[in-house]
């Protein structure tokens, strides 16, 4: 079991990172703002970019510390990858299965069953906990329709059919997402999913959180020796971490979406923490971004019982656990890939 460590987030664009012994040092001009021991870190994420010393990049690669570069708006730019871990036979199996649609279909089916199951239960739990504060009939109907989509996925025979069913189910899920927003509805309202750029505060939070989740999943896949760029449901595209996007699907609703809803419903974010650009894009102010990152780290420390392992782990370890289970399936240790089925 991989121990959950910390992620260092650099949110200011004028910070330079360097190595001093076994410490990462964050400097602004000639001033040292922070010194963090490397052994306390699992990954480093920088928003904006002033620079990172070659010595630090090399040490991160050697120690398996994920180092990712994102724009200030959270768009992925690049990451530092060290020597591949794990048995080369594992990656060759991954590539072979990715090239075969039938084999990819079996893994993709389970991933999407996990995604739709989790989306359904986010809605079911909202009805259970807040029936008097939302349109119960509408939300329950959407949950039942998503349950029907799961049965359709079980019977489908092609990746294209999977994508069509998943797209329709996602549309149903997001059609009632605004019902789950119980506070600050004048500032936080959801009319539909939009991105690149996000055009409202809710989509800004969702896109940013999905980026954080994708980073965590990609790091987890690398840690078990898998290639995050070679997927099964998401096909190859230069620069796209297709397998990371595959694995994110199961965790979007129970981890990322519920996290965003908690931020809004607990009034941890406010409307004045966002800025609207001339293009119509909505972005977070620096203070809001820092608050969201802090809350995200806290969320990953919360405990839950893994549905397959039946063990109590932190939410931050779920991506590592699913990566490990996928690797075990590819090695032939499991009969099928067990998706994350939250309830």
Tab-separated table of C-alpha atoms in Angstrom:
chain	number	residue	atom	x	y	z
A	1	UNK	CA	0.000	0.000	0.000
A	2	UNK	CA	1.400	3.345	-1.000
A	3	UNK	CA	1.553	5.758	1.908
A	4	UNK	CA	-0.265	9.029	1.340
A	5	UNK	CA	2.155	11.917	1.459
A	6	UNK	CA	1.735	15.594	0.672
A	7	UNK	CA	1.492	17.600	-2.511
A	8	UNK	CA	3.231	20.980	-2.649
A	9	UNK	CA	1.159	23.472	-4.640
A	10	UNK	CA	2.843	26.621	-5.955
A	11	UNK	CA	0.081	29.074	-6.833
A	12	UNK	CA	2.064	32.263	-7.492
A	13	UNK	CA	3.604	32.701	-10.960
A	14	UNK	CA	6.753	34.483	-9.701
A	15	UNK	CA	8.120	31.665	-7.522
A	16	UNK	CA	11.366	29.867	-8.413
A	17	UNK	CA	11.966	26.366	-7.047
A	18	UNK	CA	15.432	24.998	-6.368
A	19	UNK	CA	17.184	22.204	-4.506
A	20	UNK	CA	19.171	22.684	-1.313
A	21	UNK	CA	20.438	19.396	0.035
A	22	UNK	CA	17.343	17.259	0.578
A	23	UNK	CA	14.983	20.251	0.574
A	24	UNK	CA	12.957	22.046	-2.076
A	25	UNK	CA	13.294	25.797	-1.658
A	26	UNK	CA	10.716	28.300	-2.932
A	27	UNK	CA	12.148	31.745	-3.628
A	28	UNK	CA	10.648	35.042	-4.737
A	29	UNK	CA	13.496	37.148	-5.982
A	30	UNK	CA	16.182	36.948	-3.296
A	31	UNK	CA	13.733	36.003	-0.530
A	32	UNK	CA	13.306	32.399	0.616
A	33	UNK	CA	9.590	31.864	1.249
A	34	UNK	CA	9.514	28.168	2.052
A	35	UNK	CA	11.767	25.180	2.616
A	36	UNK	CA	10.198	21.711	2.494
A	37	UNK	CA	11.982	18.355	2.988
A	38	UNK	CA	11.688	16.202	-0.119
A	39	UNK	CA	10.939	13.093	1.919
A	40	UNK	CA	7.642	14.768	2.957
A	41	UNK	CA	6.505	15.164	-0.645
A	42	UNK	CA	4.749	12.908	-3.104
A	43	UNK	CA	4.308	15.530	-5.813
A	44	UNK	CA	4.792	19.186	-6.706
A	45	UNK	CA	2.292	21.151	-8.788
A	46	UNK	CA	3.101	24.630	-10.076
A	47	UNK	CA	0.533	27.095	-11.404
A	48	UNK	CA	2.120	29.586	-13.754
A	49	UNK	CA	5.834	29.222	-14.353
A	50	UNK	CA	8.918	31.169	-13.378
A	51	UNK	CA	11.332	28.284	-13.147
A	52	UNK	CA	12.538	25.081	-11.531
A	53	UNK	CA	16.217	24.291	-11.230
A	54	UNK	CA	17.632	21.355	-13.245
A	55	UNK	CA	18.954	19.881	-9.978
A	56	UNK	CA	15.459	19.795	-8.481
A	57	UNK	CA	13.953	18.333	-11.651
A	58	UNK	CA	16.590	15.605	-11.691
A	59	UNK	CA	16.100	14.766	-8.019
A	60	UNK	CA	12.318	14.624	-8.425
A	61	UNK	CA	12.765	12.203	-11.342
A	62	UNK	CA	15.139	10.014	-9.311
A	63	UNK	CA	12.904	9.954	-6.234
A	64	UNK	CA	9.648	9.451	-8.131
A	65	UNK	CA	8.221	12.809	-7.028
A	66	UNK	CA	5.697	13.924	-9.646
A	67	UNK	CA	6.464	17.448	-10.865
A	68	UNK	CA	3.696	19.006	-12.962
A	69	UNK	CA	3.373	22.394	-14.635
A	70	UNK	CA	-0.054	23.991	-15.109
A	71	UNK	CA	-1.227	27.378	-16.300
A	72	UNK	CA	-2.708	29.778	-13.742
A	73	UNK	CA	-6.142	28.586	-14.899
A	74	UNK	CA	-5.246	24.944	-14.201
A	75	UNK	CA	-4.606	23.724	-17.773
A	76	UNK	CA	-1.993	20.954	-17.856
A	77	UNK	CA	1.246	21.883	-19.652
A	78	UNK	CA	3.862	19.237	-18.868
A	79	UNK	CA	5.311	17.019	-16.194
A	80	UNK	CA	8.702	15.592	-15.293
A	81	UNK	CA	8.887	11.826	-15.687
A	82	UNK	CA	11.796	9.785	-14.382
A	83	UNK	CA	12.804	6.234	-15.119
A	84	UNK	CA	9.820	3.976	-15.740
A	85	UNK	CA	8.910	1.808	-12.782
A	86	UNK	CA	7.602	-1.712	-12.812
A	87	UNK	CA	8.093	-4.663	-15.096
A	88	UNK	CA	8.398	-3.835	-18.787
A	89	UNK	CA	6.067	-6.786	-19.433
A	90	UNK	CA	3.296	-4.894	-17.639
A	91	UNK	CA	3.581	-1.923	-19.981
A	92	UNK	CA	3.823	-4.166	-23.039
A	93	UNK	CA	0.590	-5.848	-21.925
A	94	UNK	CA	-1.012	-2.422	-21.480
A	95	UNK	CA	0.007	-1.398	-25.015
A	96	UNK	CA	-1.179	-4.670	-26.507
A	97	UNK	CA	-4.596	-4.435	-24.845
A	98	UNK	CA	-4.938	-0.771	-25.826
A	99	UNK	CA	-4.405	-1.738	-29.476
A	100	UNK	CA	-7.108	-4.424	-29.298
A	101	UNK	CA	-10.667	-3.044	-29.173
A	102	UNK	CA	-12.155	-6.232	-27.717
A	103	UNK	CA	-9.722	-6.268	-24.791
A	104	UNK	CA	-10.066	-2.506	-24.322
A	105	UNK	CA	-13.841	-2.918	-24.307
A	106	UNK	CA	-13.783	-5.209	-21.266
A	107	UNK	CA	-11.809	-2.735	-19.155
A	108	UNK	CA	-13.746	0.268	-20.477
A	109	UNK	CA	-17.079	-1.387	-19.637
A	110	UNK	CA	-16.078	-1.783	-15.988
A	111	UNK	CA	-14.710	1.764	-15.803
A	112	UNK	CA	-17.994	3.173	-17.115
A	113	UNK	CA	-20.080	0.931	-14.886
A	114	UNK	CA	-18.112	2.435	-11.998
A	115	UNK	CA	-18.661	5.970	-13.268
A	116	UNK	CA	-22.416	5.588	-13.789
A	117	UNK	CA	-22.894	3.706	-10.515
A	118	UNK	CA	-21.134	6.502	-8.623
A	119	UNK	CA	-23.045	9.247	-10.451
A	120	UNK	CA	-26.301	7.542	-9.594
A	121	UNK	CA	-25.424	7.274	-5.914
A	122	UNK	CA	-24.400	10.909	-5.662
A	123	UNK	CA	-27.972	11.700	-6.710
A	124	UNK	CA	-29.531	9.021	-4.494
A	125	UNK	CA	-27.662	10.270	-1.431
A	126	UNK	CA	-28.660	13.843	-2.163
A	127	UNK	CA	-32.314	12.757	-2.158
A	128	UNK	CA	-31.814	10.777	1.023
A	129	UNK	CA	-30.114	13.619	2.882
A	130	UNK	CA	-31.900	16.677	1.448
A	131	UNK	CA	-35.238	15.504	0.082
A	132	UNK	CA	-37.064	18.624	1.260
A	133	UNK	CA	-34.530	21.036	-0.251
A	134	UNK	CA	-34.482	19.807	-3.843
A	135	UNK	CA	-36.830	18.523	-6.525
A	136	UNK	CA	-36.965	14.956	-5.239
A	137	UNK	CA	-39.006	13.573	-8.137
A	138	UNK	CA	-36.728	15.068	-10.780
A	139	UNK	CA	-33.487	13.939	-9.125
A	140	UNK	CA	-34.801	10.449	-8.387
A	141	UNK	CA	-35.957	10.094	-12.003
A	142	UNK	CA	-32.474	11.023	-13.210
A	143	UNK	CA	-30.933	8.441	-10.874
A	144	UNK	CA	-33.240	5.742	-12.258
A	145	UNK	CA	-32.363	6.704	-15.841
A	146	UNK	CA	-28.659	6.420	-15.040
A	147	UNK	CA	-29.323	2.989	-13.501
A	148	UNK	CA	-30.885	1.965	-16.824
A	149	UNK	CA	-27.773	3.238	-18.601
A	150	UNK	CA	-25.662	0.858	-16.528
A	151	UNK	CA	-27.658	-2.058	-17.908
A	152	UNK	CA	-27.178	-0.697	-21.416
A	153	UNK	CA	-23.415	-0.548	-20.867
A	154	UNK	CA	-23.424	-4.188	-19.745
A	155	UNK	CA	-25.042	-5.213	-23.015
A	156	UNK	CA	-23.119	-2.939	-25.390
A	157	UNK	CA	-20.420	-4.421	-27.598
A	158	UNK	CA	-18.344	-1.506	-28.905
A	159	UNK	CA	-16.378	1.430	-27.532
A	160	UNK	CA	-18.378	3.852	-29.675
A	161	UNK	CA	-21.607	2.530	-28.173
A	162	UNK	CA	-20.109	2.894	-24.701
A	163	UNK	CA	-19.265	6.524	-25.394
A	164	UNK	CA	-22.772	7.250	-26.643
A	165	UNK	CA	-24.399	5.727	-23.565
A	166	UNK	CA	-21.949	7.452	-21.231
A	167	UNK	CA	-22.485	10.815	-22.918
A	168	UNK	CA	-26.250	10.512	-22.574
A	169	UNK	CA	-25.957	9.484	-18.914
A	170	UNK	CA	-23.611	12.404	-18.199
A	171	UNK	CA	-26.152	14.761	-19.753
A	172	UNK	CA	-28.863	13.348	-17.482
A	173	UNK	CA	-26.616	13.662	-14.413
A	174	UNK	CA	-25.659	17.263	-15.113
A	175	UNK	CA	-29.267	18.174	-15.963
A	176	UNK	CA	-30.087	17.903	-12.233
A	177	UNK	CA	-26.707	18.941	-10.823
A	178	UNK	CA	-28.026	22.398	-9.974
A	179	UNK	CA	-30.543	20.744	-7.614
A	180	UNK	CA	-27.600	19.628	-5.460
A	181	UNK	CA	-26.469	23.219	-4.907
A	182	UNK	CA	-28.283	24.184	-1.716
A	183	UNK	CA	-26.584	27.476	-0.770
A	184	UNK	CA	-25.566	30.672	-2.590
A	185	UNK	CA	-27.621	29.762	-5.641
A	186	UNK	CA	-27.577	33.334	-6.873
A	187	UNK	CA	-23.779	33.197	-7.288
A	188	UNK	CA	-23.338	29.444	-7.812
A	189	UNK	CA	-25.765	28.100	-10.383
A	190	UNK	CA	-25.290	25.355	-12.936
A	191	UNK	CA	-26.959	25.404	-16.346
A	192	UNK	CA	-24.739	22.850	-18.017
A	193	UNK	CA	-21.165	21.673	-18.321
A	194	UNK	CA	-18.802	24.036	-20.121
A	195	UNK	CA	-15.010	24.264	-20.182
A	196	UNK	CA	-12.052	25.668	-22.094
A	197	UNK	CA	-12.899	28.160	-20.739
A	198	UNK	CA	-15.429	27.676	-17.918
A	199	UNK	CA	-18.170	30.292	-18.177
A	200	UNK	CA	-19.548	30.253	-14.625
A	201	UNK	CA	-18.293	29.774	-11.084
A	202	UNK	CA	-19.442	26.159	-10.717
A	203	UNK	CA	-17.768	25.054	-13.934
A	204	UNK	CA	-14.612	26.908	-12.895
A	205	UNK	CA	-14.533	24.883	-9.675
A	206	UNK	CA	-15.321	21.611	-11.457
A	207	UNK	CA	-12.640	22.100	-14.121
A	208	UNK	CA	-10.014	23.048	-11.562
A	209	UNK	CA	-10.838	20.061	-9.339
A	210	UNK	CA	-10.841	17.658	-12.291
A	211	UNK	CA	-7.329	18.902	-13.122
A	212	UNK	CA	-6.165	18.182	-9.568
A	213	UNK	CA	-7.741	14.742	-9.667
A	214	UNK	CA	-6.170	13.987	-13.050
A	215	UNK	CA	-2.747	14.902	-11.668
A	216	UNK	CA	-3.201	12.558	-8.700
A	217	UNK	CA	-4.387	9.694	-10.913
A	218	UNK	CA	-1.517	10.127	-13.407
A	219	UNK	CA	1.005	10.051	-10.548
A	220	UNK	CA	-0.639	6.903	-9.157
A	221	UNK	CA	-0.461	5.141	-12.530
A	222	UNK	CA	3.230	5.971	-12.876
A	223	UNK	CA	3.866	4.676	-9.355
A	224	UNK	CA	2.677	1.169	-10.280
A	225	UNK	CA	4.522	1.095	-13.613
A	226	UNK	CA	1.694	1.946	-16.020
A	227	UNK	CA	1.857	4.500	-18.824
A	228	UNK	CA	-0.708	7.254	-18.116
A	229	UNK	CA	-0.736	8.278	-21.804
A	230	UNK	CA	-2.015	4.940	-23.184
A	231	UNK	CA	-5.692	4.383	-22.407
A	232	UNK	CA	-8.502	1.983	-23.216
A	233	UNK	CA	-11.652	4.129	-23.371
A	234	UNK	CA	-9.872	7.363	-24.300
A	235	UNK	CA	-7.825	6.627	-27.386
A	236	UNK	CA	-4.314	7.833	-28.148
A	237	UNK	CA	-3.828	11.517	-28.807
A	238	UNK	CA	-0.475	13.330	-28.625
A	239	UNK	CA	-0.037	15.000	-25.244
A	240	UNK	CA	-3.184	13.493	-23.724
A	241	UNK	CA	-2.912	11.299	-20.626
A	242	UNK	CA	-5.565	8.918	-21.889
A	243	UNK	CA	-5.299	6.248	-19.184
A	244	UNK	CA	-5.410	8.926	-16.473
A	245	UNK	CA	-8.604	10.253	-18.068
A	246	UNK	CA	-10.008	6.706	-18.084
A	247	UNK	CA	-9.362	6.250	-14.381
A	248	UNK	CA	-10.638	9.720	-13.486
A	249	UNK	CA	-14.096	8.781	-14.793
A	250	UNK	CA	-14.848	6.558	-11.797
A	251	UNK	CA	-13.818	9.223	-9.301
A	252	UNK	CA	-15.368	12.368	-10.793
A	253	UNK	CA	-18.724	12.240	-9.050
A	254	UNK	CA	-17.914	10.722	-5.621
A	255	UNK	CA	-14.702	12.672	-5.081
A	256	UNK	CA	-14.482	15.769	-7.310
A	257	UNK	CA	-18.170	16.670	-7.730
A	258	UNK	CA	-19.048	16.104	-4.090
A	259	UNK	CA	-15.999	18.135	-3.077
A	260	UNK	CA	-17.161	21.079	-5.189
A	261	UNK	CA	-20.680	20.813	-3.801
A	262	UNK	CA	-19.280	20.823	-0.257
A	263	UNK	CA	-17.255	23.963	-0.976
A	264	UNK	CA	-20.379	25.744	-2.195
A	265	UNK	CA	-22.913	24.405	0.288
A	266	UNK	CA	-20.624	25.023	3.263
A	267	UNK	CA	-19.903	28.548	1.985
A	268	UNK	CA	-16.171	27.892	1.760
A	269	UNK	CA	-16.094	29.853	-1.501
A	270	UNK	CA	-17.839	33.097	-2.402
A	271	UNK	CA	-18.736	34.902	-5.601
A	272	UNK	CA	-16.195	37.665	-5.054
A	273	UNK	CA	-13.422	35.063	-5.215
A	274	UNK	CA	-13.804	34.806	-9.004
A	275	UNK	CA	-13.015	37.122	-11.907
A	276	UNK	CA	-14.753	37.331	-15.281
A	277	UNK	CA	-12.433	37.960	-18.228
A	278	UNK	CA	-13.311	39.848	-21.407
A	279	UNK	CA	-13.618	36.492	-23.202
A	280	UNK	CA	-16.348	35.465	-20.745
A	281	UNK	CA	-14.075	32.996	-18.935
A	282	UNK	CA	-14.486	32.738	-15.175
A	283	UNK	CA	-11.283	32.181	-13.211
A	284	UNK	CA	-10.466	31.949	-9.528
A	285	UNK	CA	-8.569	34.631	-7.684
A	286	UNK	CA	-5.331	33.549	-6.015
A	287	UNK	CA	-6.834	33.443	-2.517
A	288	UNK	CA	-9.756	31.288	-3.684
A	289	UNK	CA	-7.359	28.940	-5.457
A	290	UNK	CA	-5.295	28.565	-2.291
A	291	UNK	CA	-8.413	27.882	-0.209
A	292	UNK	CA	-9.619	25.263	-2.685
A	293	UNK	CA	-6.214	23.554	-2.706
A	294	UNK	CA	-6.116	23.476	1.096
A	295	UNK	CA	-9.623	22.003	1.251
A	296	UNK	CA	-8.697	19.440	-1.420
A	297	UNK	CA	-5.765	18.220	0.664
A	298	UNK	CA	-8.022	17.934	3.700
A	299	UNK	CA	-10.619	16.047	1.692
A	300	UNK	CA	-8.030	13.493	0.595
A	301	UNK	CA	-7.258	12.764	4.246
A	302	UNK	CA	-10.856	11.765	5.007
A	303	UNK	CA	-11.357	8.046	5.554
A	304	UNK	CA	-13.641	5.671	3.692
A	305	UNK	CA	-14.003	1.889	3.291
A	306	UNK	CA	-12.818	0.704	-0.101
A	307	UNK	CA	-15.678	-1.292	-1.665
A	308	UNK	CA	-13.447	-4.007	-3.158
A	309	UNK	CA	-10.685	-4.316	-0.576
A	310	UNK	CA	-13.065	-3.810	2.375
A	311	UNK	CA	-10.305	-1.841	4.076
A	312	UNK	CA	-10.454	1.642	5.554
A	313	UNK	CA	-8.247	4.012	3.573
A	314	UNK	CA	-8.073	7.741	2.893
A	315	UNK	CA	-9.731	9.202	-0.194
A	316	UNK	CA	-6.283	10.262	-1.335
A	317	UNK	CA	-5.291	6.613	-1.661
A	318	UNK	CA	-8.228	5.596	-3.844
A	319	UNK	CA	-6.453	6.525	-7.085
A	320	UNK	CA	-3.381	4.533	-6.002
A	321	UNK	CA	-5.555	1.569	-5.075
A	322	UNK	CA	-7.382	1.564	-8.418
A	323	UNK	CA	-4.078	1.868	-10.296
A	324	UNK	CA	-2.763	-1.119	-8.361
A	325	UNK	CA	-5.904	-3.155	-9.079
A	326	UNK	CA	-5.621	-2.354	-12.794
A	327	UNK	CA	-1.973	-3.447	-12.787
A	328	UNK	CA	-2.939	-6.692	-11.042
A	329	UNK	CA	-5.599	-7.359	-13.676
A	330	UNK	CA	-3.140	-6.724	-16.518
A	331	UNK	CA	-0.688	-9.127	-14.896
A	332	UNK	CA	-3.384	-11.804	-14.760
A	333	UNK	CA	-3.773	-11.787	-10.971
A	334	UNK	CA	-7.454	-10.769	-11.206
A	335	UNK	CA	-10.161	-12.094	-13.531
A	336	UNK	CA	-11.393	-8.587	-14.326
A	337	UNK	CA	-10.686	-5.002	-13.374
A	338	UNK	CA	-12.765	-4.133	-10.284
A	339	UNK	CA	-14.140	-0.590	-10.665
A	340	UNK	CA	-14.544	1.729	-7.689
A	341	UNK	CA	-18.195	1.342	-6.687
A	342	UNK	CA	-18.940	3.962	-4.031
A	343	UNK	CA	-22.181	3.985	-2.067
